């Protein structure tokens, strides 16, 4: 059984102030070409179809075009889709009944009460059947009615107990889980600026609850990586969606499942984005002089290290780069300024800091009576 593992399309995404519609259409077109030539048995999309829960009409049209092109390939390739934390379950499930007739299976919501189960799609190959379990993004509160009277303490509890209800035959049957959560194991994972997580890591799911699946197709992290074992994998995004992703090598993950008990085979097919995302650091002269012709259209983050502020740096940079994301300065002057700010923040009394804030917001200084009130407030806070 061979299938494509995609996730985090983030259709409608902007990189700083640039729309990425053209890049997204181009890379999705490349996926369609791969599907036509490789002929996978299925295409799995593990969440975050859109970049926001209320996607624009333009974004919906892009995804509609992608699914339509995929469905035109004969014989038909089944497509399985789950919602991610950026998606609206209700919007994603719209007309899912019609899509099912074209072998496009959408799971927008996890089970909401005791009567519901995970969406399961069964496909067949020469080795028998493979069960695909579709588990959309969830929080414990989303599934509380499934476990009435049994409070769920953690994300791990929620995911683990939902899977226990399915009574999955791990011993004899080949099973694939499609999930969009932040799974963690024994090794550290690398994350990006474009990803968001709860403070304190409370949304982590212990990877142990999914270890018995033959393959776990994950979405959420933008960097391609395994979680503890090679069969539990984040495929990463198809495009670079932040400057922190500039070092990533984006690719299409192709998974091949053999007979039960055999390790799944992972193949990475190269992708060719219209524009790359790059970091440039150095003096203005060096950056301008060393700019290659084929970099003109790339998205570029620039860090200038000139000790003397150059003349109109943005104008000079725009002569060689068409898509400048940001221009920052790092030299002895800016570093000293940051040190001064750090010292001021560390040393200043809280009441004085509030007085500065009040003056900035109100345009006048804090009165003596007001100052005493705030002093009493901060004293009470210290006592607490």
XYZ file of C-alpha atoms in Angstrom:
384
model
C 0.000 0.000 0.000
C 1.556 3.261 -1.155
C 0.182 6.637 -0.085
C 1.173 10.300 -0.029
C 1.426 11.879 3.418
C 0.773 15.651 3.335
C -0.078 18.153 6.052
C -0.222 21.852 6.892
C -1.089 23.224 3.468
C -2.026 26.538 5.128
C -3.847 27.733 2.036
C -4.299 31.508 2.298
C -1.019 31.995 4.135
C 0.883 35.265 3.849
C 4.605 35.519 4.546
C 5.008 38.872 6.265
C 2.926 40.981 3.826
C 3.295 38.785 0.741
C 0.487 36.481 -0.447
C 1.696 32.937 -1.131
C -1.215 31.968 -3.403
C 0.976 31.649 -6.482
C 3.527 29.467 -4.654
C 0.796 27.284 -3.166
C -0.885 26.703 -6.507
C 2.466 25.777 -8.050
C 3.456 23.252 -5.359
C -0.048 21.707 -5.278
C 0.178 21.342 -9.043
C 3.468 19.486 -8.540
C 1.710 17.137 -6.066
C -0.951 16.440 -8.701
C 1.762 15.642 -11.264
C 3.415 13.256 -8.797
C 0.048 11.599 -8.122
C -0.506 11.078 -11.853
C 2.930 9.506 -12.327
C 3.420 7.575 -9.052
C -0.242 6.458 -8.806
C -0.446 6.124 -5.001
C -3.239 4.075 -3.463
C -4.298 7.096 -1.365
C -3.494 10.693 -0.473
C -3.580 11.576 3.237
C -3.759 15.216 4.389
C -3.140 15.540 8.141
C -4.764 18.865 8.964
C -4.345 22.630 8.651
C -5.794 22.757 5.175
C -6.327 26.492 5.554
C -4.312 29.095 7.418
C -7.335 30.424 9.273
C -10.636 29.012 10.487
C -12.619 31.359 8.226
C -10.748 31.025 4.924
C -11.265 33.522 2.133
C -13.268 32.589 -0.958
C -9.981 32.638 -2.859
C -8.452 30.066 -0.481
C -11.478 27.772 -0.745
C -11.257 28.015 -4.540
C -7.596 26.931 -4.455
C -8.391 23.818 -2.397
C -11.424 23.053 -4.549
C -9.200 23.230 -7.651
C -6.661 20.890 -6.012
C -9.256 18.249 -5.065
C -10.925 18.493 -8.461
C -7.625 17.901 -10.277
C -6.805 14.958 -7.986
C -10.227 13.390 -8.537
C -9.742 13.552 -12.328
C -6.863 11.047 -12.146
C -8.022 7.565 -13.158
C -8.292 5.126 -11.542
C -9.588 7.287 -8.709
C -7.177 7.918 -5.828
C -8.935 8.045 -2.420
C -8.193 11.220 -0.460
C -8.439 11.392 3.344
C -8.567 14.762 5.101
C -8.697 15.774 8.771
C -8.998 19.215 10.332
C -6.088 20.885 12.123
C -5.994 23.559 14.785
C -6.155 26.271 12.089
C -9.272 24.801 10.462
C -12.967 25.114 11.189
C -14.381 21.601 11.528
C -17.807 22.707 10.302
C -16.491 24.514 7.227
C -14.180 21.641 6.328
C -16.984 19.066 6.604
C -19.312 21.069 4.365
C -20.623 18.837 1.503
C -18.569 15.925 2.901
C -21.416 13.603 1.918
C -21.032 14.545 -1.742
C -17.248 14.322 -1.536
C -17.491 10.800 -0.112
C -19.119 9.647 -3.363
C -15.892 10.686 -5.085
C -13.772 8.838 -2.495
C -12.777 12.075 -0.733
C -13.219 11.417 2.980
C -13.309 14.344 5.408
C -13.190 14.160 9.224
C -13.652 17.615 10.693
C -14.557 16.729 14.279
C -13.515 14.071 16.766
C -16.365 12.040 18.345
C -18.689 14.361 20.264
C -20.726 11.852 22.273
C -20.826 8.169 23.186
C -22.593 7.200 19.960
C -19.816 8.433 17.659
C -16.570 6.737 16.648
C -13.493 7.780 14.698
C -13.903 7.865 10.943
C -12.348 4.657 9.554
C -11.509 4.098 5.902
C -10.497 0.600 4.786
C -8.428 0.049 1.638
C -7.098 -3.189 0.192
C -3.871 -4.303 -1.496
C -2.104 -7.591 -2.246
C -1.331 -8.102 1.463
C -4.908 -7.590 2.634
C -6.687 -4.604 4.131
C -5.374 -1.429 5.751
C -7.543 0.554 8.190
C -6.997 4.324 8.188
C -8.276 6.033 11.373
C -8.945 9.761 10.988
C -8.408 11.723 14.208
C -8.920 15.497 13.744
C -7.313 18.070 16.041
C -8.906 18.022 19.475
C -8.748 19.429 22.973
C -9.964 17.420 25.977
C -12.991 19.714 26.207
C -14.068 18.743 22.672
C -14.662 15.111 23.677
C -15.856 15.496 27.273
C -19.373 14.239 26.405
C -17.855 11.013 25.088
C -16.659 10.263 28.614
C -19.473 11.625 30.786
C -18.558 11.404 34.453
C -14.941 10.538 33.658
C -12.993 13.816 33.490
C -10.080 14.012 31.069
C -7.015 15.571 32.676
C -4.628 15.819 29.719
C -4.413 15.734 25.937
C -2.768 12.317 26.259
C -5.816 11.049 28.161
C -8.160 12.369 25.485
C -6.288 10.831 22.542
C -5.473 7.569 24.345
C -8.998 6.903 25.539
C -10.541 7.728 22.157
C -8.268 5.161 20.551
C -9.060 2.561 23.241
C -12.766 2.819 22.346
C -12.021 1.720 18.784
C -10.856 -1.759 19.880
C -8.202 -1.756 17.155
C -6.676 -5.103 16.168
C -2.991 -4.189 16.385
C -1.886 -7.840 16.340
C -3.210 -8.952 12.975
C -4.416 -5.893 11.087
C -2.410 -3.113 9.438
C -3.506 0.223 10.892
C -2.670 3.815 10.002
C -3.523 6.786 12.217
C -3.932 10.275 10.742
C -3.658 12.881 13.508
C -2.965 16.576 14.019
C -1.531 17.111 17.529
C 1.774 17.922 19.208
C 3.174 14.463 19.957
C 6.335 14.197 22.058
C 8.623 11.292 22.899
C 12.112 10.615 24.168
C 13.839 12.936 21.682
C 13.540 16.700 21.350
C 11.555 18.000 18.370
C 12.423 21.089 16.384
C 9.704 23.676 15.979
C 9.305 26.870 13.970
C 8.133 30.444 14.452
C 4.985 29.737 12.425
C 3.754 27.098 14.891
C 1.879 27.849 18.115
C 1.752 25.848 21.332
C 0.139 26.245 24.711
C 2.182 27.759 27.497
C 3.779 25.059 29.632
C 3.360 22.333 27.036
C -0.054 21.237 28.323
C -1.174 20.259 24.826
C 1.541 17.619 24.395
C 0.425 14.062 23.633
C 2.693 11.227 24.782
C 3.689 9.294 21.679
C 3.276 6.034 23.606
C -0.484 6.062 22.994
C 0.021 5.622 19.211
C 3.126 3.416 19.088
C 1.204 0.268 18.091
C 0.012 1.653 14.759
C 1.873 0.490 11.669
C 2.219 4.130 10.588
C 1.187 7.420 12.164
C 0.728 10.274 9.681
C 1.105 13.460 11.692
C 0.418 17.111 11.030
C 1.179 20.250 13.071
C 4.973 20.649 13.038
C 6.357 22.292 9.919
C 9.725 20.538 9.928
C 9.834 16.938 8.621
C 10.847 14.627 11.469
C 10.140 11.360 13.251
C 8.805 11.148 16.806
C 10.799 8.485 18.681
C 10.336 5.895 15.893
C 10.512 6.057 12.103
C 6.882 4.932 11.683
C 5.568 7.963 13.631
C 6.266 10.949 11.420
C 5.592 14.616 10.801
C 5.897 15.109 7.044
C 6.314 18.880 7.356
C 4.948 21.593 5.096
C 5.262 21.682 1.328
C 6.556 25.267 1.471
C 8.607 27.387 3.869
C 6.174 29.467 5.900
C 8.570 31.421 8.144
C 12.152 32.660 8.159
C 12.953 30.002 10.770
C 12.150 27.386 8.113
C 14.805 28.693 5.720
C 17.090 25.742 6.570
C 14.406 23.113 5.870
C 14.489 20.804 2.878
C 10.854 20.518 1.817
C 9.684 17.333 0.127
C 6.723 15.051 -0.514
C 6.578 12.053 1.832
C 5.606 8.772 0.141
C 4.858 5.863 2.495
C 4.810 2.227 1.405
C 3.309 -0.375 3.734
C 4.274 -3.980 3.065
C 2.892 -6.993 4.814
C 2.078 -6.899 8.535
C 5.187 -6.657 10.710
C 7.406 -5.045 8.062
C 8.790 -1.542 8.664
C 7.103 1.036 6.385
C 9.319 2.428 3.638
C 9.641 6.218 3.418
C 10.583 7.955 0.174
C 11.045 11.721 -0.133
C 10.262 13.265 -3.518
C 11.824 16.678 -4.194
C 9.657 19.790 -4.473
C 10.524 22.860 -6.522
C 9.004 26.040 -5.070
C 8.726 29.175 -7.185
C 10.577 31.137 -4.504
C 12.911 30.135 -1.703
C 13.067 31.683 1.792
C 16.577 32.801 2.752
C 18.517 34.637 5.445
C 21.259 37.109 4.519
C 23.684 38.622 7.049
C 26.642 40.956 6.553
C 27.490 44.472 5.498
C 25.181 46.176 3.026
C 27.915 46.263 0.376
C 28.696 42.559 0.707
C 25.026 41.524 0.582
C 24.372 43.638 -2.520
C 27.587 42.612 -4.292
C 27.119 38.903 -3.580
C 23.433 38.701 -4.543
C 22.983 36.127 -7.300
C 20.633 36.727 -10.226
C 18.589 33.627 -9.387
C 17.912 34.985 -5.863
C 16.120 38.138 -7.015
C 12.656 36.603 -6.659
C 13.287 34.823 -3.336
C 11.867 35.869 0.023
C 14.808 37.345 1.926
C 15.358 38.253 5.578
C 18.330 40.615 5.902
C 20.537 41.358 8.908
C 22.908 44.305 8.401
C 26.099 44.372 10.459
C 27.500 47.754 9.337
C 28.923 49.742 12.248
C 28.164 52.983 10.410
C 24.575 53.262 9.260
C 24.588 52.985 5.449
C 22.786 55.431 3.184
C 19.189 54.373 2.415
C 19.821 50.635 2.825
C 16.283 49.539 1.886
C 16.476 51.307 -1.468
C 19.812 49.700 -2.278
C 18.581 46.256 -1.279
C 15.429 46.596 -3.373
C 17.627 46.933 -6.456
C 18.697 43.278 -6.084
C 15.824 41.640 -4.136
C 12.132 41.802 -5.098
C 10.656 40.226 -1.943
C 12.340 41.612 1.177
C 10.692 40.262 4.330
C 12.568 42.377 6.871
C 15.743 44.404 7.342
C 17.302 44.302 10.805
C 20.495 45.808 12.193
C 22.997 44.115 14.499
C 26.107 46.067 15.452
C 27.846 47.289 18.602
C 25.484 50.264 18.909
C 22.296 48.167 18.775
C 23.749 45.541 21.108
C 24.701 48.199 23.675
C 21.220 49.663 23.427
C 19.685 46.252 24.129
C 21.956 45.825 27.145
C 20.854 49.208 28.479
C 17.214 48.251 28.040
C 17.803 44.937 29.815
C 19.450 46.706 32.744
C 16.649 49.235 32.932
C 14.017 46.502 32.969
C 15.864 44.551 35.634
C 16.722 47.472 37.932
C 13.638 49.673 37.721
C 11.129 49.513 40.595
C 7.684 48.124 39.557
C 5.899 51.275 40.714
C 8.268 53.418 38.639
C 7.637 51.187 35.634
C 3.896 51.636 36.084
C 4.368 55.396 36.406
C 6.268 55.422 33.089
C 3.501 53.382 31.467
C 0.813 55.711 32.855
C 2.643 58.760 31.534
C 2.984 57.191 28.082
C -0.686 56.196 27.905
C -2.301 59.244 29.562
C 0.112 61.973 28.539
C 0.529 63.159 32.151
C 2.398 62.097 35.253
C 0.934 60.006 38.072
C -0.416 62.210 40.895
C 0.794 61.819 44.475
C -2.479 60.226 45.629
C -2.500 57.846 42.655
C 1.144 57.001 43.263
C 0.354 56.041 46.883
C -2.567 53.865 45.780
C -0.353 51.967 43.353
C 2.345 51.667 46.011
C -0.186 50.005 48.343
C -1.307 47.683 45.544
C 2.239 46.493 44.863
C 2.897 46.038 48.571
C -0.166 43.814 48.848
C 1.031 41.820 45.834
C 4.393 41.261 47.516
C 2.638 40.050 50.675
C 0.506 37.616 48.640
